[in-house]
Amino acid sequence: MGESSRPCTVWLGSETGILKGVSVSRRQAFNFCDSSQLSRQHEVRTLCWADAAESELLVAAVDGTVKTFSVEKGAFTDMRSCGDSAEGCFVGLAVLDSGATLVTCAESGLLRVWRDESGEPATEIRVGSDVARMRQNPEHRHKVATGGKDNCLKVWDLENPEKPVFTAKNLRNDWLNLRQPHWVKDMAFIPGSDKVVTCTGHHQVHVYDPSTPQRRPVLETTFGEYPLTALSLPAAGGSVVVGNTHGQIAVLDLRKGLVRGCFKGLSGGVRSLQCHASQPLVASCGLDRFLRIHSLEDRRVQHKVYLKSRLNCLLLASRQLEEAGESLGDAEQEVKDEEDDVDEVWDAMEQVEEREENLKRKTSEEEEDSPKRKASGDENPKRKTEEEGENPKRKALGEENSMSETSGEGDNPEKKTSVDEQQQKNKRKRKKAQA
C-alpha cells in the first residue's frame, strides 16, 4: 500500500468513508480504507496536511473522529476523537505548531483547539450557529475565519480567542428597506494582505478588508443564479475560482468583479475545489463522482478520473502533479494493454458497423420510394373514379333518348284514332243526305 500511495498527488474524501488517492502521472486511483468499517458514519468531510513535508494528512469523519494517514506507509496510523456527531459535521480542520496542535470546527459553531493527545480541548470558542466553513490563514496560521447561514464572516485570533478580530456587517437593506439574507458558504485569505474573499448561498462574491474601518464588503459581485458552494485562489493572484450547485465553475476578477471565463464539462454540484500552489491548475470534485483538473490558462480539462463515489473534499499536493522523468512502469503498461484490447474490439466491430450502415441506407431508400409508389398507385383510382363519374352522365343521356323515342311512339295512335272518327262522321252525314 505504501508504494501505491507515494505517487498520489491528489487526495479525496467520499461519502462512503473512503480516502482516495489519485496519481495523475500514472493515471491511477487507489482506495485507502478498511472495507469492514465502510458506512455513512465514516463519511469524510474535510482533509488537511498534518505537516509541512506533506508526509501525513488528517481525515475528519462525520462521527467526530480525526484519523492520521501516513503517505509513506499507505495506511492509517492514528485516530482521535475530537467531538460528537450530535454537534454536527466538521466544517473545518487545521493544524498549528507543526502538527502538534489540532483545530476543529463543527456545524453547531464549536471551534476547539486540541493540544497533544489530551482528550479535552485546550480552547473552546462559540463562533455562532449554522457554520458552513472554517478556513485558516496560510500566512498567519493562528488566525482562522468562520461563517455560515445568517452568520456573518468572523476572523479569530486563536492566541486571543476572547472576541473576534473582525466581524463583518450585513449588507445594506434593499430598495424596499428589507433586510438582505446572508449565507457564507466558503472563504479564503488573500495572500499579501488582510483581505478575505467569501462566496455565499445567494450567488454572491464579497471581498472584506479588516484593515479598514469599513465592515461591509469593499467589493460585491455575483455569478450565475445558483448557490455558490466553494472557492479557491489561484497562485497568480488577482482572481478567484468559484463553483456552484449546478456544476458551473468560473474565474472572477477581484479588481473589477467581472467574469474572466467559465469551465465546461461538469455535470453535478461542486463540493470542493482547489487551485495548485504553483501550477495554473484547478481541481474540482462533487456529486458527479469525477475528479477534474482544468487549466487556468485555456480552461480546458487536463485530467478526468471517475472515482465511483460522491466526493466531499479534495486536497492537492504542493509538488508538481505530473513529475517529469517519473517512470510509469507496470501502470503505464497496463493502461496501454487495455487500450490495445479496446482497439482490437473496435476493429472486429467494423464489419457490423458497415452492415448497419447498409441497412440504414436500404431502409432510407425504401422510405423514399414508398411515397412515390403510393402516389403512382393512387393515379389509377382517380382515373377509375373519373370514368365512373362519366358513366352516370352517359347513362342519363341514354335514358333521355329512350324517353324521347317512347314519347314519339305514343303520339301516332292518338292521331290515328281522331282520323277514323272523322271518317265515320262523314259517312253518317252522307247517308242522311241520301235518305
GROMACS .gro file of C-alpha atoms in nm:
model
  435
    1MET     CA    1   0.000   0.000   0.000
    2GLY     CA    2   0.289   0.236   0.068
    3GLU     CA    3   0.418   0.206  -0.286
    4SER     CA    4   0.075   0.291  -0.428
    5SER     CA    5   0.026   0.596  -0.203
    6ARG     CA    6   0.361   0.767  -0.266
    7PRO     CA    7   0.294   0.880  -0.626
    8CYS     CA    8  -0.053   1.016  -0.537
    9THR     CA    9  -0.074   1.391  -0.577
   10VAL     CA   10  -0.450   1.436  -0.529
   11TRP     CA   11  -0.641   1.311  -0.224
   12LEU     CA   12  -1.019   1.297  -0.197
   13GLY     CA   13  -1.279   1.204   0.065
   14SER     CA   14  -1.605   1.032  -0.026
   15GLU     CA   15  -1.948   0.992   0.131
   16THR     CA   16  -1.886   0.621   0.187
   17GLY     CA   17  -1.587   0.689   0.415
   18ILE     CA   18  -1.316   0.601   0.163
   19LEU     CA   19  -0.997   0.802   0.131
   20LYS     CA   20  -0.900   0.806  -0.237
   21GLY     CA   21  -0.559   0.883  -0.379
   22VAL     CA   22  -0.503   0.970  -0.746
   23SER     CA   23  -0.171   0.954  -0.927
   24VAL     CA   24  -0.206   1.193  -1.218
   25SER     CA   25   0.123   1.088  -1.379
   26ARG     CA   26   0.038   0.717  -1.364
   27ARG     CA   27  -0.330   0.770  -1.442
   28GLN     CA   28  -0.433   0.551  -1.148
   29ALA     CA   29  -0.665   0.581  -0.847
   30PHE     CA   30  -0.638   0.394  -0.518
   31ASN     CA   31  -0.873   0.337  -0.224
   32PHE     CA   32  -0.739   0.351   0.131
   33CYS     CA   33  -0.989   0.224   0.386
   34ASP     CA   34  -1.097  -0.068   0.598
   35SER     CA   35  -1.368  -0.236   0.393
   36SER     CA   36  -1.524  -0.386   0.706
   37GLN     CA   37  -1.599  -0.040   0.850
   38LEU     CA   38  -1.749   0.134   0.547
   39SER     CA   39  -2.066   0.324   0.644
   40ARG     CA   40  -2.220   0.669   0.640
   41GLN     CA   41  -2.085   0.728   0.990
   42HIS     CA   42  -1.731   0.730   0.850
   43GLU     CA   43  -1.812   0.980   0.574
   44VAL     CA   44  -1.508   1.201   0.509
   45ARG     CA   45  -1.591   1.570   0.547
   46THR     CA   46  -1.260   1.754   0.528
   47LEU     CA   47  -0.887   1.695   0.471
   48CYS     CA   48  -0.568   1.881   0.560
   49TRP     CA   49  -0.194   1.817   0.574
   50ALA     CA   50  -0.056   1.726   0.916
   51ASP     CA   51   0.295   1.861   0.847
   52ALA     CA   52   0.477   2.089   0.608
   53ALA     CA   53   0.655   1.796   0.444
   54GLU     CA   54   0.316   1.652   0.342
   55SER     CA   55   0.408   1.308   0.472
   56GLU     CA   56   0.085   1.274   0.670
   57LEU     CA   57  -0.267   1.401   0.621
   58LEU     CA   58  -0.562   1.432   0.858
   59VAL     CA   59  -0.902   1.288   0.771
   60ALA     CA   60  -1.208   1.419   0.960
   61ALA     CA   61  -1.519   1.197   0.959
   62VAL     CA   62  -1.885   1.256   1.041
   63ASP     CA   63  -1.870   1.060   1.367
   64GLY     CA   64  -1.630   1.318   1.518
   65THR     CA   65  -1.307   1.124   1.471
   66VAL     CA   66  -0.989   1.252   1.309
   67LYS     CA   67  -0.761   0.990   1.155
   68THR     CA   68  -0.395   1.031   1.063
   69PHE     CA   69  -0.290   0.877   0.733
   70SER     CA   70   0.075   0.815   0.651
   71VAL     CA   71   0.159   0.872   0.286
   72GLU     CA   72   0.484   0.680   0.319
   73LYS     CA   73   0.321   0.372   0.472
   74GLY     CA   74  -0.006   0.398   0.284
   75ALA     CA   75  -0.211   0.326   0.598
   76PHE     CA   76  -0.386   0.495   0.889
   77THR     CA   77  -0.155   0.527   1.187
   78ASP     CA   78  -0.363   0.712   1.448
   79MET     CA   79  -0.718   0.809   1.539
   80ARG     CA   80  -0.853   1.050   1.798
   81SER     CA   81  -1.199   1.167   1.899
   82CYS     CA   82  -1.246   1.541   1.852
   83GLY     CA   83  -1.619   1.582   1.901
   84ASP     CA   84  -1.957   1.419   1.881
   85SER     CA   85  -2.179   1.352   1.581
   86ALA     CA   86  -2.464   1.531   1.764
   87GLU     CA   87  -2.268   1.857   1.735
   88GLY     CA   88  -2.280   1.838   1.357
   89CYS     CA   89  -2.031   1.753   1.086
   90PHE     CA   90  -1.686   1.902   1.066
   91VAL     CA   91  -1.670   2.215   0.851
   92GLY     CA   92  -1.302   2.291   0.900
   93LEU     CA   93  -0.974   2.133   1.006
   94ALA     CA   94  -0.634   2.296   1.066
   95VAL     CA   95  -0.303   2.233   1.244
   96LEU     CA   96  -0.075   2.455   1.450
   97ASP     CA   97   0.281   2.424   1.579
   98SER     CA   98   0.397   2.179   1.308
   99GLY     CA   99   0.111   1.941   1.366
  100ALA     CA  100   0.124   1.929   1.747
  101THR     CA  101  -0.199   2.128   1.782
  102LEU     CA  102  -0.523   2.049   1.603
  103VAL     CA  103  -0.806   2.295   1.532
  104THR     CA  104  -1.157   2.169   1.452
  105CYS     CA  105  -1.490   2.339   1.389
  106ALA     CA  106  -1.837   2.180   1.376
  107GLU     CA  107  -2.165   2.296   1.222
  108SER     CA  108  -2.302   2.378   1.565
  109GLY     CA  109  -2.043   2.656   1.598
  110LEU     CA  110  -1.797   2.491   1.840
  111LEU     CA  111  -1.441   2.579   1.745
  112ARG     CA  112  -1.193   2.377   1.950
  113VAL     CA  113  -0.816   2.369   1.987
  114TRP     CA  114  -0.669   2.029   2.076
  115ARG     CA  115  -0.314   2.010   2.212
  116ASP     CA  116  -0.103   1.696   2.220
  117GLU     CA  117  -0.304   1.379   2.280
  118SER     CA  118  -0.529   1.508   2.556
  119GLY     CA  119  -0.894   1.408   2.542
  120GLU     CA  120  -1.016   1.755   2.641
  121PRO     CA  121  -0.989   2.067   2.423
  122ALA     CA  122  -0.746   2.334   2.536
  123THR     CA  123  -0.964   2.613   2.394
  124GLU     CA  124  -1.331   2.622   2.300
  125ILE     CA  125  -1.490   2.914   2.114
  126ARG     CA  126  -1.855   2.974   2.019
  127VAL     CA  127  -1.846   3.122   1.671
  128GLY     CA  128  -2.223   3.123   1.605
  129SER     CA  129  -2.477   2.872   1.476
  130ASP     CA  130  -2.513   2.707   1.134
  131VAL     CA  131  -2.145   2.738   1.045
  132ALA     CA  132  -2.073   2.637   0.686
  133ARG     CA  133  -1.693   2.673   0.668
  134MET     CA  134  -1.378   2.744   0.867
  135ARG     CA  135  -1.056   2.840   0.690
  136GLN     CA  136  -0.702   2.901   0.817
  137ASN     CA  137  -0.481   3.190   0.714
  138PRO     CA  138  -0.179   3.026   0.544
  139GLU     CA  139   0.049   3.323   0.627
  140HIS     CA  140  -0.068   3.371   0.987
  141ARG     CA  141  -0.166   3.021   1.092
  142HIS     CA  142  -0.302   3.128   1.430
  143LYS     CA  143  -0.584   3.316   1.253
  144VAL     CA  144  -0.897   3.146   1.119
  145ALA     CA  145  -1.216   3.269   0.955
  146THR     CA  146  -1.568   3.134   1.007
  147GLY     CA  147  -1.911   3.199   0.856
  148GLY     CA  148  -2.244   3.036   0.782
  149LYS     CA  149  -2.616   3.086   0.735
  150ASP     CA  150  -2.718   3.419   0.888
  151ASN     CA  151  -2.373   3.409   1.045
  152CYS     CA  152  -2.153   3.682   0.903
  153LEU     CA  153  -1.783   3.647   0.840
  154LYS     CA  154  -1.567   3.650   1.154
  155VAL     CA  155  -1.188   3.641   1.184
  156TRP     CA  156  -1.048   3.487   1.504
  157ASP     CA  157  -0.704   3.503   1.661
  158LEU     CA  158  -0.653   3.174   1.844
  159GLU     CA  159  -0.391   3.334   2.066
  160ASN     CA  160  -0.654   3.582   2.191
  161PRO     CA  161  -0.986   3.397   2.149
  162GLU     CA  162  -1.199   3.619   2.373
  163LYS     CA  163  -1.353   3.805   2.080
  164PRO     CA  164  -1.317   3.806   1.701
  165VAL     CA  165  -1.057   4.027   1.540
  166PHE     CA  166  -1.303   4.124   1.269
  167THR     CA  167  -1.679   4.087   1.238
  168ALA     CA  168  -1.840   4.169   0.906
  169LYS     CA  169  -2.154   4.376   0.888
  170ASN     CA  170  -2.455   4.262   0.694
  171LEU     CA  171  -2.535   4.415   0.358
  172ARG     CA  172  -2.745   4.728   0.338
  173ASN     CA  173  -3.121   4.689   0.315
  174ASP     CA  174  -3.267   4.656  -0.030
  175TRP     CA  175  -3.475   4.922  -0.209
  176LEU     CA  176  -3.781   4.813  -0.005
  177ASN     CA  177  -3.579   4.872   0.315
  178LEU     CA  178  -3.589   4.497   0.387
  179ARG     CA  179  -3.301   4.306   0.542
  180GLN     CA  180  -3.098   4.107   0.291
  181PRO     CA  181  -3.027   3.744   0.389
  182HIS     CA  182  -2.665   3.644   0.436
  183TRP     CA  183  -2.522   3.295   0.391
  184VAL     CA  184  -2.144   3.247   0.382
  185LYS     CA  185  -2.053   2.915   0.218
  186ASP     CA  186  -1.675   2.942   0.180
  187MET     CA  187  -1.393   3.189   0.226
  188ALA     CA  188  -1.020   3.235   0.165
  189PHE     CA  189  -0.747   3.475   0.283
  190ILE     CA  190  -0.592   3.677   0.001
  191PRO     CA  191  -0.210   3.641   0.020
  192GLY     CA  192  -0.008   3.954   0.090
  193SER     CA  193  -0.294   4.139   0.261
  194ASP     CA  194  -0.557   4.111   0.533
  195LYS     CA  195  -0.841   4.083   0.283
  196VAL     CA  196  -1.082   3.792   0.288
  197VAL     CA  197  -1.297   3.681  -0.008
  198THR     CA  198  -1.621   3.492   0.051
  199CYS     CA  199  -1.889   3.326  -0.159
  200THR     CA  200  -2.250   3.296  -0.046
  201GLY     CA  201  -2.553   3.078  -0.097
  202HIS     CA  202  -2.714   3.371  -0.282
  203HIS     CA  203  -2.459   3.352  -0.570
  204GLN     CA  204  -2.261   3.650  -0.434
  205VAL     CA  205  -1.886   3.708  -0.404
  206HIS     CA  206  -1.769   3.959  -0.142
  207VAL     CA  207  -1.427   4.096  -0.051
  208TYR     CA  208  -1.372   4.227   0.303
  209ASP     CA  209  -1.078   4.432   0.424
  210PRO     CA  210  -1.030   4.411   0.804
  211SER     CA  211  -0.750   4.667   0.788
  212THR     CA  212  -1.005   4.944   0.714
  213PRO     CA  213  -1.285   5.074   0.938
  214GLN     CA  214  -1.541   4.957   0.683
  215ARG     CA  215  -1.705   4.631   0.789
  216ARG     CA  216  -1.918   4.589   0.478
  217PRO     CA  217  -1.771   4.440   0.159
  218VAL     CA  218  -1.529   4.657  -0.036
  219LEU     CA  219  -1.623   4.458  -0.349
  220GLU     CA  220  -1.955   4.298  -0.438
  221THR     CA  221  -2.028   4.086  -0.744
  222THR     CA  222  -2.245   3.792  -0.845
  223PHE     CA  223  -2.208   3.485  -1.060
  224GLY     CA  224  -2.491   3.279  -1.208
  225GLU     CA  225  -2.826   3.218  -1.042
  226TYR     CA  226  -2.748   2.928  -0.810
  227PRO     CA  227  -2.582   2.899  -0.466
  228LEU     CA  228  -2.204   2.910  -0.464
  229THR     CA  229  -2.050   2.625  -0.266
  230ALA     CA  230  -1.670   2.653  -0.291
  231LEU     CA  231  -1.389   2.888  -0.390
  232SER     CA  232  -1.012   2.892  -0.421
  233LEU     CA  233  -0.743   3.146  -0.507
  234PRO     CA  234  -0.503   3.084  -0.798
  235ALA     CA  235  -0.131   3.120  -0.740
  236ALA     CA  236  -0.110   3.409  -0.987
  237GLY     CA  237  -0.340   3.624  -0.772
  238GLY     CA  238  -0.590   3.890  -0.872
  239SER     CA  239  -0.874   3.642  -0.926
  240VAL     CA  240  -1.085   3.378  -0.755
  241VAL     CA  241  -1.233   3.050  -0.880
  242VAL     CA  242  -1.587   2.972  -0.762
  243GLY     CA  243  -1.823   2.678  -0.814
  244ASN     CA  244  -2.196   2.638  -0.758
  245THR     CA  245  -2.457   2.367  -0.704
  246HIS     CA  246  -2.522   2.322  -1.079
  247GLY     CA  247  -2.168   2.228  -1.175
  248GLN     CA  248  -2.065   2.571  -1.301
  249ILE     CA  249  -1.711   2.693  -1.232
  250ALA     CA  250  -1.585   3.039  -1.324
  251VAL     CA  251  -1.288   3.268  -1.272
  252LEU     CA  252  -1.378   3.614  -1.137
  253ASP     CA  253  -1.160   3.922  -1.136
  254LEU     CA  254  -1.115   4.054  -0.781
  255ARG     CA  255  -1.038   4.408  -0.901
  256LYS     CA  256  -1.335   4.471  -1.128
  257GLY     CA  257  -1.570   4.193  -1.025
  258LEU     CA  258  -1.605   4.063  -1.382
  259VAL     CA  259  -1.617   3.705  -1.504
  260ARG     CA  260  -1.295   3.615  -1.685
  261GLY     CA  261  -1.410   3.275  -1.809
  262CYS     CA  262  -1.608   2.960  -1.731
  263PHE     CA  263  -1.508   2.594  -1.722
  264LYS     CA  264  -1.704   2.326  -1.907
  265GLY     CA  265  -1.752   1.954  -1.868
  266LEU     CA  266  -1.911   1.931  -1.522
  267SER     CA  267  -2.247   1.765  -1.467
  268GLY     CA  268  -2.302   1.781  -1.090
  269GLY     CA  269  -2.286   2.017  -0.798
  270VAL     CA  270  -1.936   2.127  -0.694
  271ARG     CA  271  -1.849   2.045  -0.334
  272SER     CA  272  -1.480   2.126  -0.327
  273LEU     CA  273  -1.218   2.287  -0.549
  274GLN     CA  274  -0.858   2.387  -0.500
  275CYS     CA  275  -0.601   2.568  -0.710
  276HIS     CA  276  -0.249   2.432  -0.727
  277ALA     CA  277   0.014   2.616  -0.525
  278SER     CA  278   0.249   2.676  -0.820
  279GLN     CA  279   0.089   2.548  -1.142
  280PRO     CA  280  -0.201   2.719  -1.329
  281LEU     CA  281  -0.437   2.431  -1.249
  282VAL     CA  282  -0.758   2.392  -1.052
  283ALA     CA  283  -0.900   2.062  -0.930
  284SER     CA  284  -1.269   2.010  -0.856
  285CYS     CA  285  -1.496   1.730  -0.735
  286GLY     CA  286  -1.858   1.684  -0.638
  287LEU     CA  287  -2.175   1.490  -0.692
  288ASP     CA  288  -2.093   1.357  -1.039
  289ARG     CA  289  -1.817   1.133  -0.888
  290PHE     CA  290  -1.546   1.277  -1.113
  291LEU     CA  291  -1.217   1.443  -1.031
  292ARG     CA  292  -1.145   1.707  -1.294
  293ILE     CA  293  -0.832   1.914  -1.333
  294HIS     CA  294  -0.869   2.223  -1.554
  295SER     CA  295  -0.608   2.457  -1.686
  296LEU     CA  296  -0.648   2.817  -1.574
  297GLU     CA  297  -0.486   2.942  -1.895
  298ASP     CA  298  -0.708   2.790  -2.164
  299ARG     CA  299  -0.978   2.649  -1.928
  300ARG     CA  300  -0.960   2.302  -2.083
  301VAL     CA  301  -0.986   1.971  -1.899
  302GLN     CA  302  -0.636   1.832  -1.843
  303HIS     CA  303  -0.733   1.523  -1.645
  304LYS     CA  304  -1.059   1.347  -1.568
  305VAL     CA  305  -1.093   1.047  -1.333
  306TYR     CA  306  -1.410   0.859  -1.238
  307LEU     CA  307  -1.399   0.756  -0.870
  308LYS     CA  308  -1.732   0.570  -0.826
  309SER     CA  309  -1.840   0.760  -0.511
  310ARG     CA  310  -1.985   1.103  -0.442
  311LEU     CA  311  -1.698   1.322  -0.331
  312ASN     CA  312  -1.699   1.579  -0.049
  313CYS     CA  313  -1.349   1.725  -0.037
  314LEU     CA  314  -1.008   1.719  -0.202
  315LEU     CA  315  -0.651   1.808  -0.119
  316LEU     CA  316  -0.367   1.879  -0.362
  317ALA     CA  317   0.000   1.817  -0.302
  318SER     CA  318   0.226   2.121  -0.342
  319ARG     CA  319   0.467   1.936  -0.574
  320GLN     CA  320   0.412   1.903  -0.947
  321LEU     CA  321   0.108   1.695  -1.034
  322GLU     CA  322   0.293   1.539  -1.328
  323GLU     CA  323   0.653   1.497  -1.227
  324ALA     CA  324   0.889   1.490  -1.526
  325GLY     CA  325   1.101   1.181  -1.569
  326GLU     CA  326   0.892   0.966  -1.339
  327SER     CA  327   0.892   0.606  -1.459
  328LEU     CA  328   0.544   0.479  -1.517
  329GLY     CA  329   0.643   0.114  -1.502
  330ASP     CA  330   0.373  -0.151  -1.493
  331ALA     CA  331   0.096   0.105  -1.455
  332GLU     CA  332   0.158   0.254  -1.798
  333GLN     CA  333   0.191  -0.092  -1.946
  334GLU     CA  334  -0.146  -0.193  -1.800
  335VAL     CA  335  -0.313   0.114  -1.945
  336LYS     CA  336  -0.158   0.051  -2.287
  337ASP     CA  337  -0.267  -0.312  -2.283
  338GLU     CA  338  -0.623  -0.208  -2.203
  339GLU     CA  339  -0.621   0.046  -2.484
  340ASP     CA  340  -0.488  -0.217  -2.728
  341ASP     CA  341  -0.762  -0.458  -2.627
  342VAL     CA  342  -1.024  -0.191  -2.682
  343ASP     CA  343  -0.882  -0.113  -3.026
  344GLU     CA  344  -0.895  -0.479  -3.123
  345VAL     CA  345  -1.259  -0.500  -3.022
  346TRP     CA  346  -1.347  -0.195  -3.229
  347ASP     CA  347  -1.154  -0.334  -3.525
  348ALA     CA  348  -1.358  -0.651  -3.506
  349MET     CA  349  -1.679  -0.447  -3.499
  350GLU     CA  350  -1.611  -0.256  -3.820
  351GLN     CA  351  -1.799  -0.506  -4.038
  352VAL     CA  352  -2.101  -0.484  -3.810
  353GLU     CA  353  -2.098  -0.109  -3.844
  354GLU     CA  354  -2.083  -0.140  -4.226
  355ARG     CA  355  -2.380  -0.376  -4.225
  356GLU     CA  356  -2.573  -0.136  -4.006
  357GLU     CA  357  -2.492   0.145  -4.249
  358ASN     CA  358  -2.614  -0.066  -4.545
  359LEU     CA  359  -2.935  -0.149  -4.360
  360LYS     CA  360  -2.986   0.218  -4.282
  361ARG     CA  361  -2.931   0.305  -4.648
  362LYS     CA  362  -3.178   0.038  -4.762
  363THR     CA  363  -3.442   0.149  -4.518
  364SER     CA  364  -3.391   0.512  -4.616
  365GLU     CA  365  -3.421   0.422  -4.988
  366GLU     CA  366  -3.737   0.220  -4.922
  367GLU     CA  367  -3.883   0.508  -4.727
  368GLU     CA  368  -3.806   0.744  -5.015
  369ASP     CA  369  -3.954   0.506  -5.280
  370SER     CA  370  -4.270   0.418  -5.089
  371PRO     CA  371  -4.427   0.765  -5.121
  372LYS     CA  372  -4.356   0.764  -5.496
  373ARG     CA  373  -4.511   0.421  -5.540
  374LYS     CA  374  -4.807   0.520  -5.337
  375ALA     CA  375  -4.852   0.835  -5.544
  376SER     CA  376  -4.830   0.639  -5.872
  377GLY     CA  377  -5.075   0.379  -5.744
  378ASP     CA  378  -5.323   0.647  -5.647
  379GLU     CA  379  -5.346   0.775  -6.007
  380ASN     CA  380  -5.543   0.466  -6.128
  381PRO     CA  381  -5.819   0.508  -5.870
  382LYS     CA  382  -5.851   0.868  -5.980
  383ARG     CA  383  -5.896   0.760  -6.340
  384LYS     CA  384  -6.148   0.499  -6.232
  385THR     CA  385  -6.346   0.749  -6.038
  386GLU     CA  386  -6.338   0.989  -6.332
  387GLU     CA  387  -6.463   0.715  -6.565
  388GLU     CA  388  -6.725   0.618  -6.309
  389GLY     CA  389  -6.821   0.982  -6.292
  390GLU     CA  390  -6.864   0.992  -6.672
  391ASN     CA  391  -7.074   0.670  -6.689
  392PRO     CA  392  -7.371   0.817  -6.500
  393LYS     CA  393  -7.375   1.110  -6.739
  394ARG     CA  394  -7.380   0.875  -7.038
  395LYS     CA  395  -7.650   0.667  -6.873
  396ALA     CA  396  -7.864   0.973  -6.816
  397LEU     CA  397  -7.827   1.075  -7.180
  398GLY     CA  398  -7.935   0.726  -7.291
  399GLU     CA  399  -8.243   0.740  -7.069
  400GLU     CA  400  -8.341   1.075  -7.217
  401ASN     CA  401  -8.313   0.935  -7.572
  402SER     CA  402  -8.522   0.633  -7.484
  403MET     CA  403  -8.784   0.858  -7.328
  404SER     CA  404  -8.797   1.071  -7.639
  405GLU     CA  405  -8.841   0.761  -7.857
  406THR     CA  406  -9.117   0.632  -7.633
  407SER     CA  407  -9.297   0.963  -7.639
  408GLY     CA  408  -9.285   0.969  -8.023
  409GLU     CA  409  -9.441   0.621  -8.046
  410GLY     CA  410  -9.725   0.726  -7.816
  411ASP     CA  411  -9.832   1.022  -8.040
  412ASN     CA  412  -9.920   0.809  -8.357
  413PRO     CA  413 -10.211   0.605  -8.202
  414GLU     CA  414 -10.382   0.923  -8.089
  415LYS     CA  415 -10.361   1.074  -8.434
  416LYS     CA  416 -10.498   0.751  -8.594
  417THR     CA  417 -10.799   0.750  -8.357
  418SER     CA  418 -10.902   1.107  -8.445
  419VAL     CA  419 -10.890   1.036  -8.826
  420ASP     CA  420 -11.119   0.727  -8.800
  421GLU     CA  421 -11.380   0.918  -8.601
  422GLN     CA  422 -11.385   1.196  -8.860
  423GLN     CA  423 -11.435   0.946  -9.142
  424GLN     CA  424 -11.725   0.780  -8.961
  425LYS     CA  425 -11.895   1.119  -8.910
  426ASN     CA  426 -11.860   1.199  -9.276
  427LYS     CA  427 -12.021   0.863  -9.371
  428ARG     CA  428 -12.318   0.928  -9.146
  429LYS     CA  429 -12.372   1.271  -9.294
  430ARG     CA  430 -12.371   1.122  -9.645
  431LYS     CA  431 -12.631   0.856  -9.553
  432LYS     CA  432 -12.862   1.118  -9.403
  433ALA     CA  433 -12.835   1.330  -9.712
  434GLN     CA  434 -12.926   1.041  -9.942
  435ALA     CA  435 -13.226   0.948  -9.732
   0.00000   0.00000   0.00000
